[in-house]
PDB file of C-alpha atoms in Angstrom:
ATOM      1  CA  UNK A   1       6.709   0.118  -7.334  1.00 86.00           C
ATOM      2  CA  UNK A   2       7.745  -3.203  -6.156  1.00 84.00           C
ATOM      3  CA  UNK A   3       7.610  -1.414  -2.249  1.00 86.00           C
ATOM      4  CA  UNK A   4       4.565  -0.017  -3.022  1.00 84.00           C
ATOM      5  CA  UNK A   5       3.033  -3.187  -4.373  1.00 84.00           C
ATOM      6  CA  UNK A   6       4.360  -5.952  -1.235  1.00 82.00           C
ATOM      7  CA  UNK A   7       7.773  -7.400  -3.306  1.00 84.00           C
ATOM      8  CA  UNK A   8       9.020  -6.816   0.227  1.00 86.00           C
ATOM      9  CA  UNK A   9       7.956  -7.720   3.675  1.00 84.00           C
ATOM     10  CA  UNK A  10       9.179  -5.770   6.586  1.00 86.00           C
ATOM     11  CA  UNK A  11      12.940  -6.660   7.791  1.00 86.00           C
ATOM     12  CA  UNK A  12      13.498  -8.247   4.584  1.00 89.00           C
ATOM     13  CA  UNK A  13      17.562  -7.885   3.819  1.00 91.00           C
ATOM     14  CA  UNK A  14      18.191  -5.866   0.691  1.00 91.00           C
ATOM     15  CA  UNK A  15      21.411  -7.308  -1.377  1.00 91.00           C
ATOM     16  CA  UNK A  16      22.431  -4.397  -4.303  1.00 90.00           C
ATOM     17  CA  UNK A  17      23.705  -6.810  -6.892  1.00 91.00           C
ATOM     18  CA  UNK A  18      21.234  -9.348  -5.958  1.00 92.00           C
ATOM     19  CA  UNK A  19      18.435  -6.208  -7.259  1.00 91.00           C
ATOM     20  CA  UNK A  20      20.668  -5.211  -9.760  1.00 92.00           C
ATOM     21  CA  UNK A  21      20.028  -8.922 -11.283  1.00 92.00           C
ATOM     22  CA  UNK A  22      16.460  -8.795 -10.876  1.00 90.00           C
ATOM     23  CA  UNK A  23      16.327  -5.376 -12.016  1.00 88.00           C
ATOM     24  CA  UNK A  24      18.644  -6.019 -15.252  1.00 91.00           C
ATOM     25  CA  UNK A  25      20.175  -2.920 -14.313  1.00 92.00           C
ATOM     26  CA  UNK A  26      24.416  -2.185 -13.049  1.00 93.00           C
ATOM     27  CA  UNK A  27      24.604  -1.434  -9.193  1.00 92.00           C
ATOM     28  CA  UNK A  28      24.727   2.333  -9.501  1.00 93.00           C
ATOM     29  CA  UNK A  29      21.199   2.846 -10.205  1.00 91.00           C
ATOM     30  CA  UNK A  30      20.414   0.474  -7.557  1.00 91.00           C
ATOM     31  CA  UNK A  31      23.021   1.937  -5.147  1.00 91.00           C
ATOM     32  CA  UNK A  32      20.950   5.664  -6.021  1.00 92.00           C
ATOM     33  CA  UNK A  33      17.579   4.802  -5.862  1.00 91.00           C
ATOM     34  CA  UNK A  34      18.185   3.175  -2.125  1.00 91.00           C
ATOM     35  CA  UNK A  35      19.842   6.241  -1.019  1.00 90.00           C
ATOM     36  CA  UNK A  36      16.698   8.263  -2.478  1.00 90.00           C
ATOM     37  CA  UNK A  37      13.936   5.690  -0.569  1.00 90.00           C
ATOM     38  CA  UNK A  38      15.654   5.609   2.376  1.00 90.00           C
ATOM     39  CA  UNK A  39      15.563   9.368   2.247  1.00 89.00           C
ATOM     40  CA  UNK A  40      12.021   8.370   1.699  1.00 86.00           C
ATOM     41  CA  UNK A  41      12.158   6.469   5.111  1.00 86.00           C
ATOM     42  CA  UNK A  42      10.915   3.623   3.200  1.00 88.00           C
ATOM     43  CA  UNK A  43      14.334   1.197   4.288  1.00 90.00           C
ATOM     44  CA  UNK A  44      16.885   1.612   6.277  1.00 91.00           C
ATOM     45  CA  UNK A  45      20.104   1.978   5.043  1.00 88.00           C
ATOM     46  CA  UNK A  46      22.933   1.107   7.712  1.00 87.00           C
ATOM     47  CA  UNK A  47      25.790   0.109   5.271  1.00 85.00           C
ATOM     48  CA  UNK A  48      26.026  -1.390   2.508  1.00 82.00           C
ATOM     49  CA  UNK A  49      25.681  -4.335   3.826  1.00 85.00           C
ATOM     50  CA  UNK A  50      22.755  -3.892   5.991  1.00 90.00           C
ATOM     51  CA  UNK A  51      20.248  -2.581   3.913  1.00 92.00           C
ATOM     52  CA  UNK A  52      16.401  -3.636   5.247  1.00 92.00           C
ATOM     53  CA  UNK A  53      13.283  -2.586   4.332  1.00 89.00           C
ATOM     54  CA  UNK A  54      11.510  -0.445   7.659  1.00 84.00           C
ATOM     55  CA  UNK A  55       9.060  -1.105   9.904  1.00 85.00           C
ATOM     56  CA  UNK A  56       6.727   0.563  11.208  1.00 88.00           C
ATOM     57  CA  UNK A  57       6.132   1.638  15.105  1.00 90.00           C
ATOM     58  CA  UNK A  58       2.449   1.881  15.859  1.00 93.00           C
ATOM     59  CA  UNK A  59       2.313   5.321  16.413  1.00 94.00           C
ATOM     60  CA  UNK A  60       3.809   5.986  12.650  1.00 93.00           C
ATOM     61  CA  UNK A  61       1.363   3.880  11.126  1.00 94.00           C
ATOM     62  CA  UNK A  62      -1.746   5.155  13.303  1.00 95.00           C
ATOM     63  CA  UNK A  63      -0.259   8.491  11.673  1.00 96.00           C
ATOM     64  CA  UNK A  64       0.279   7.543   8.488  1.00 95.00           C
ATOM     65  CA  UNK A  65      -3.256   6.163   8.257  1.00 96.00           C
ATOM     66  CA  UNK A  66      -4.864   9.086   9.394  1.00 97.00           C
ATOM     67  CA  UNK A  67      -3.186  11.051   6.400  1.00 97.00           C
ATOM     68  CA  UNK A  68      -4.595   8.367   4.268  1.00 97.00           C
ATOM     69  CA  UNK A  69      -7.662   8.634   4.872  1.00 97.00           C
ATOM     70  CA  UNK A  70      -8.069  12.333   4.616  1.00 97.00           C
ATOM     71  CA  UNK A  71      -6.009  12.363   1.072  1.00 97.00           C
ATOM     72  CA  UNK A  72      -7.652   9.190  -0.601  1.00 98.00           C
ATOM     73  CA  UNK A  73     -10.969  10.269   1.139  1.00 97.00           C
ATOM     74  CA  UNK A  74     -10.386  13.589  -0.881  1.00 98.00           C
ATOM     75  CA  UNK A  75      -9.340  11.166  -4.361  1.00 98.00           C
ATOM     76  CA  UNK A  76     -12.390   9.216  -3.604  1.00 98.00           C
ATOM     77  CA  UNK A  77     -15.279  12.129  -3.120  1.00 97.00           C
ATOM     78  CA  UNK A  78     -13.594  14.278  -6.458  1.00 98.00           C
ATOM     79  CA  UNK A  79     -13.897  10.703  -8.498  1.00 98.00           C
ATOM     80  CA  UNK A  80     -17.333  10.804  -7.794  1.00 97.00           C
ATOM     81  CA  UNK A  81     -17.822  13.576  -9.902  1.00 96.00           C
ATOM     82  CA  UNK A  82     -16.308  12.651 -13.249  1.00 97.00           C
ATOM     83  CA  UNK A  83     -15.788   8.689 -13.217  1.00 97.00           C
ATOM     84  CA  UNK A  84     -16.935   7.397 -16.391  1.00 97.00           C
ATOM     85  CA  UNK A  85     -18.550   3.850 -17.005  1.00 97.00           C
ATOM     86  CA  UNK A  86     -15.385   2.697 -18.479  1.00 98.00           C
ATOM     87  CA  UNK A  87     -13.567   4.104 -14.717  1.00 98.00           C
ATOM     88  CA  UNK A  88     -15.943   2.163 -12.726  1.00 98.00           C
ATOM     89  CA  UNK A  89     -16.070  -1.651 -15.189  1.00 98.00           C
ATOM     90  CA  UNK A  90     -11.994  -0.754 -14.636  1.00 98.00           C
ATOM     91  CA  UNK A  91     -12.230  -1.010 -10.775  1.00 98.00           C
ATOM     92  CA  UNK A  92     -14.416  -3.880 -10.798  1.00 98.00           C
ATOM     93  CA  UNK A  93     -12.419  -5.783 -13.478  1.00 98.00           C
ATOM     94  CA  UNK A  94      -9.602  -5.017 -10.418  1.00 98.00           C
ATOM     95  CA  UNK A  95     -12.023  -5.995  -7.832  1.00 97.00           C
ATOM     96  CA  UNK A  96     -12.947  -9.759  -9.466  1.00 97.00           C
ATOM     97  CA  UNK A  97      -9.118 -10.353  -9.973  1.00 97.00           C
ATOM     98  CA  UNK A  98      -8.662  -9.382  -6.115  1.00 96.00           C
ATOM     99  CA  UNK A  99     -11.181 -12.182  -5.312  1.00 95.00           C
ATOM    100  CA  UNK A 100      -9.962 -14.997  -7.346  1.00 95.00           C
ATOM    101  CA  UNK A 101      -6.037 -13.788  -6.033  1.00 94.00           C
ATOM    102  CA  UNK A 102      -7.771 -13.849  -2.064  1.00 93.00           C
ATOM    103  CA  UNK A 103      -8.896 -17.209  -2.635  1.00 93.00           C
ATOM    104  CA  UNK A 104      -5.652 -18.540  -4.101  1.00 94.00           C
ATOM    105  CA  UNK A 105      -3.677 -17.076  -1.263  1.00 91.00           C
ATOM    106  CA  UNK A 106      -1.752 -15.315  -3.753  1.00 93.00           C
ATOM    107  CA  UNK A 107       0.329 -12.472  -1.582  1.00 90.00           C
ATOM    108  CA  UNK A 108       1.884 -10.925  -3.897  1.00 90.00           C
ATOM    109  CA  UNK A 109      -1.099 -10.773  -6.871  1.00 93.00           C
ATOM    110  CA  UNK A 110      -3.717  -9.560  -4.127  1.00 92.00           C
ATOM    111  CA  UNK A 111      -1.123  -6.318  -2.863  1.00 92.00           C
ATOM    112  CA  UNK A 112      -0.685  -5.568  -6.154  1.00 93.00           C
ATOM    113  CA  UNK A 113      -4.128  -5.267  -6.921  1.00 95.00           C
ATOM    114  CA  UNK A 114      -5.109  -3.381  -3.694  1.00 94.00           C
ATOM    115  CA  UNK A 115      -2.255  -0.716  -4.891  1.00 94.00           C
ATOM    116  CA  UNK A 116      -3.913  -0.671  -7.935  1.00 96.00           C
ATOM    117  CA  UNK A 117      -7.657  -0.634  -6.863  1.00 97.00           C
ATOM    118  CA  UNK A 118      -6.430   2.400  -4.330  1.00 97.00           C
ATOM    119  CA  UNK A 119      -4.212   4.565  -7.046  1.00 97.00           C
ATOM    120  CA  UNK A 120      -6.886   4.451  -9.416  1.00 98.00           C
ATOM    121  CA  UNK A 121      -9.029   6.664  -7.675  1.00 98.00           C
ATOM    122  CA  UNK A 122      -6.838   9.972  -8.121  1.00 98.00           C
ATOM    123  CA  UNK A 123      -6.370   8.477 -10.981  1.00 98.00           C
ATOM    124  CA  UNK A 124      -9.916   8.171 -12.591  1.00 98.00           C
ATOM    125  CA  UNK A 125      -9.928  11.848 -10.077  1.00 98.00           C
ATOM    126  CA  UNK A 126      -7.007  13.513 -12.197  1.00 98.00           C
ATOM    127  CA  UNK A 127      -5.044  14.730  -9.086  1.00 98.00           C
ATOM    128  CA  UNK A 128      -1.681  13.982 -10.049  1.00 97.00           C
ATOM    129  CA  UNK A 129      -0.066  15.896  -6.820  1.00 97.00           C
ATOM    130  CA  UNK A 130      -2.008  13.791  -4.490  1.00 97.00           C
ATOM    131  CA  UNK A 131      -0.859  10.448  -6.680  1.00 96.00           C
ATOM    132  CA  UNK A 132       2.749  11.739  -5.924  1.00 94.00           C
ATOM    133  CA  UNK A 133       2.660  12.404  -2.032  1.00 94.00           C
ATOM    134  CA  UNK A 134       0.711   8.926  -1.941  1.00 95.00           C
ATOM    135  CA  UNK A 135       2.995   7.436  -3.301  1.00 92.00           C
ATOM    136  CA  UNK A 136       5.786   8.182  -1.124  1.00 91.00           C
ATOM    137  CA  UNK A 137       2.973   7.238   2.077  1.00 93.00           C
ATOM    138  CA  UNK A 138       2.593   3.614  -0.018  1.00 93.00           C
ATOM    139  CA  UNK A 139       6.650   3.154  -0.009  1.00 90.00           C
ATOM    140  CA  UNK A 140       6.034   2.458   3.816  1.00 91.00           C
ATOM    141  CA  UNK A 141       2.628   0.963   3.506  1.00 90.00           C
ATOM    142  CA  UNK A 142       3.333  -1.242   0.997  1.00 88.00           C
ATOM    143  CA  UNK A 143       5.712  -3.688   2.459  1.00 90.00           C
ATOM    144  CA  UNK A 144       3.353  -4.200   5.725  1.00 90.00           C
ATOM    145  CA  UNK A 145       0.004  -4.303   3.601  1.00 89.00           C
ATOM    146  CA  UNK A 146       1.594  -7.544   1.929  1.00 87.00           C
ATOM    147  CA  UNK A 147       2.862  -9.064   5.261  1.00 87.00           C
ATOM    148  CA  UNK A 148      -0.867  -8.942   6.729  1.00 88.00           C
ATOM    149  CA  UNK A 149      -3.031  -9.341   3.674  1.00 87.00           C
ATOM    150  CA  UNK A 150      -2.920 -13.224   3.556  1.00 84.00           C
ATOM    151  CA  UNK A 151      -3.985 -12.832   7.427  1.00 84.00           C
ATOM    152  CA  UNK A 152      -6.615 -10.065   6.391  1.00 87.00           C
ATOM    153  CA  UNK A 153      -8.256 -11.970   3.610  1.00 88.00           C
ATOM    154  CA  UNK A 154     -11.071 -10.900   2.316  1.00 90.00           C
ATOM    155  CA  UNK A 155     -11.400  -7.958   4.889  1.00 89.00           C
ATOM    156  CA  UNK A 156      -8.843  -6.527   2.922  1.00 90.00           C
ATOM    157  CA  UNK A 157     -11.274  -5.525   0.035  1.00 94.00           C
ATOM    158  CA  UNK A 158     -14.428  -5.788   1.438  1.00 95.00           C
ATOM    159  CA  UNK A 159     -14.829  -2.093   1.669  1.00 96.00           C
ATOM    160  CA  UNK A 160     -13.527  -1.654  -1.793  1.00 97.00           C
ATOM    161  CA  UNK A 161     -17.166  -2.207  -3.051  1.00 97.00           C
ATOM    162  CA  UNK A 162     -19.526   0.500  -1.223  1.00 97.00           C
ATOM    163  CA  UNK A 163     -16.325   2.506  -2.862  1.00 98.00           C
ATOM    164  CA  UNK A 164     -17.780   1.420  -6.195  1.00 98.00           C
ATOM    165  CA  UNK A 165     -20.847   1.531  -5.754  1.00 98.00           C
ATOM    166  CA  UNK A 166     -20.704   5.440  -4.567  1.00 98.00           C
ATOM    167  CA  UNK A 167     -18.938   5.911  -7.601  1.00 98.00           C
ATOM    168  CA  UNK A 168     -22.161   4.620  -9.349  1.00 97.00           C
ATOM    169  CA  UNK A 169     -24.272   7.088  -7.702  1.00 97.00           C
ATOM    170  CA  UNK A 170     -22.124   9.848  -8.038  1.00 96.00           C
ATOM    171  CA  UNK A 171     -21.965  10.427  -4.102  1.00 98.00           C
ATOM    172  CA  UNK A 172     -18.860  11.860  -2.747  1.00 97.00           C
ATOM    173  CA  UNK A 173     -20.018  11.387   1.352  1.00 97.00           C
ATOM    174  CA  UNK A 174     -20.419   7.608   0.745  1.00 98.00           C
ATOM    175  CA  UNK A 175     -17.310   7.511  -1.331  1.00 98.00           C
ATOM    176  CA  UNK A 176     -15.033   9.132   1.247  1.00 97.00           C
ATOM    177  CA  UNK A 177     -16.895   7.080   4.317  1.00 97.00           C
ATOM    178  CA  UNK A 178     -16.155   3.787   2.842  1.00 97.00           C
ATOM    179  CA  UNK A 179     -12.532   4.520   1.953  1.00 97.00           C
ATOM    180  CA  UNK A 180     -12.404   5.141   5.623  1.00 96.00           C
ATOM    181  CA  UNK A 181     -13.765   1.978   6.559  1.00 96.00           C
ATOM    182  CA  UNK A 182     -11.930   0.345   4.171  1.00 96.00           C
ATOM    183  CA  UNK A 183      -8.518   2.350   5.916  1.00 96.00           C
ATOM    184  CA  UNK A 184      -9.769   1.944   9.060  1.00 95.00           C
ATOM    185  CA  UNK A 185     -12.170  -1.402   9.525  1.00 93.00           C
ATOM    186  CA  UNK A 186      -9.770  -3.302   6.583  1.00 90.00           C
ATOM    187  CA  UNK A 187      -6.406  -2.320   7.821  1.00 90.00           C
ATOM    188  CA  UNK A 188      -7.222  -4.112  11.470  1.00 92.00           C
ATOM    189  CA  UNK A 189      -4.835  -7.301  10.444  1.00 91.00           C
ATOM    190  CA  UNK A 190      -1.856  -4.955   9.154  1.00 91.00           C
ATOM    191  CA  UNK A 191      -2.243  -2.559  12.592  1.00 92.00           C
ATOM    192  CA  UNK A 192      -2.624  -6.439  14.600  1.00 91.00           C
ATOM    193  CA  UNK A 193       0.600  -7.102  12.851  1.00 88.00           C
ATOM    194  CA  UNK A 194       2.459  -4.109  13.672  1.00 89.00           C
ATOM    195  CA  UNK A 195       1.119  -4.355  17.402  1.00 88.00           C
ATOM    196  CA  UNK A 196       2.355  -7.753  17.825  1.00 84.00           C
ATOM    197  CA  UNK A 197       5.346  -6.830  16.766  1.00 70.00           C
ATOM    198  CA  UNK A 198       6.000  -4.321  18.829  1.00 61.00           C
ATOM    199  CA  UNK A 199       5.310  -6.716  21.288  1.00 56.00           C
ATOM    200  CA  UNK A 200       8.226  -9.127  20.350  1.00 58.00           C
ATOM    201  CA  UNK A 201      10.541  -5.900  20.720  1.00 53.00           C
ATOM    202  CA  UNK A 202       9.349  -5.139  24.224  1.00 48.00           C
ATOM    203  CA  UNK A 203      10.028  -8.979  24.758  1.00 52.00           C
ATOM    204  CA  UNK A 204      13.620  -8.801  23.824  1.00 53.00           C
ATOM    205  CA  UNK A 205      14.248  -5.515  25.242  1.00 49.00           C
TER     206      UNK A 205
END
């Protein structure tokens, strides 16, 4: 969750006892669970020592994103179909919280938020299967989401409302379109990001 939701920007150094703390948990659980997400290829386990949460090259992310939008597309068209009133005041209660976190420059609040705007979907959809394999997309989404969505600002959600609105109407095409723009149009500053620093790497090679 904390992945998924930005508690980590890429190349950040991950310490076991230091999560342990913050986790109020012994090391072995700790020790297991970074074995099983870098398994995940969400960090990158060296030693134990050198344990950093991944980048991304910009050919994984340009396929990662094209996955997304296909899957969450799909969440977004079938939650068309049965989202209830009490789904769609839910997303916008998420939506108004997004705004106020945007214009605090709150990092952390606002990629929490987008998680949650974005898992709600197959949520409101009841597609657990699809909530699972997102989830393990969102491991190495999250962290890069978070480094470029103080950068993004409010691109980052502006697509989030013709999502909402589609709901409203009950029409799956414009549901599914705008989670692409939203993918595609909204995730410029995190694929910017990744681009420059791929850049760097060329640099220093």
């Amino acid at each position: 969750d904390a992945l998924m939701q930005g508690r980590f920007q890429p190349g950040d150094r991950l310490k076991i006892r230091d999560l342990a703390e913050q986790f109020g948990t012994s090391v072995t659980p700790i020790r297991d669970a970074i074995l099983r997400l870098a398994n995940d290829e969400a960090i990158i386990f060296r030693s134990p020592r050198d344990i950093r949460i991944s980048g991304l090259s910009e050919s994984r992310y340009r396929e990662i994103r094209a996955i997304r939008i296909r899957l969450e597309g799909l969440a977004a068209e079938t939650a068309t179909q049965v989202a209830t009133r009490a789904d769609i005041q839910a997303l916008e209660q998420i939506l108004r919280e997004n705004e106020a976190a945007i214009e605090a420059g709150d990092r952390l609040a606002g990629t929490q938020l987008n998680q949650a705007f974005h898992f709600r979907l197959p949520q409101i959809a009841g597609l657990p299967v699809l909530t699972t394999i997102l989830r393990r997309l969102w491991l190495q989404m999250g962290p890069h989401i978070s480094d470029a969505y103080i950068a993004g600002g409010q691109a980052m959600i502006d697509h989030h409302y013709p999502v909402v609105e589609a709901l409203k109407r009950h029409d799956p095409a414009a549901a599914s379109m705008a989670i692409v723009d939203d993918i595609l149009l909204g995730g410029k500053p995190i694929l910017e990001r990744i681009e420059e620093g791929g850049e760097r790497e060329a640099r220093r090679a």
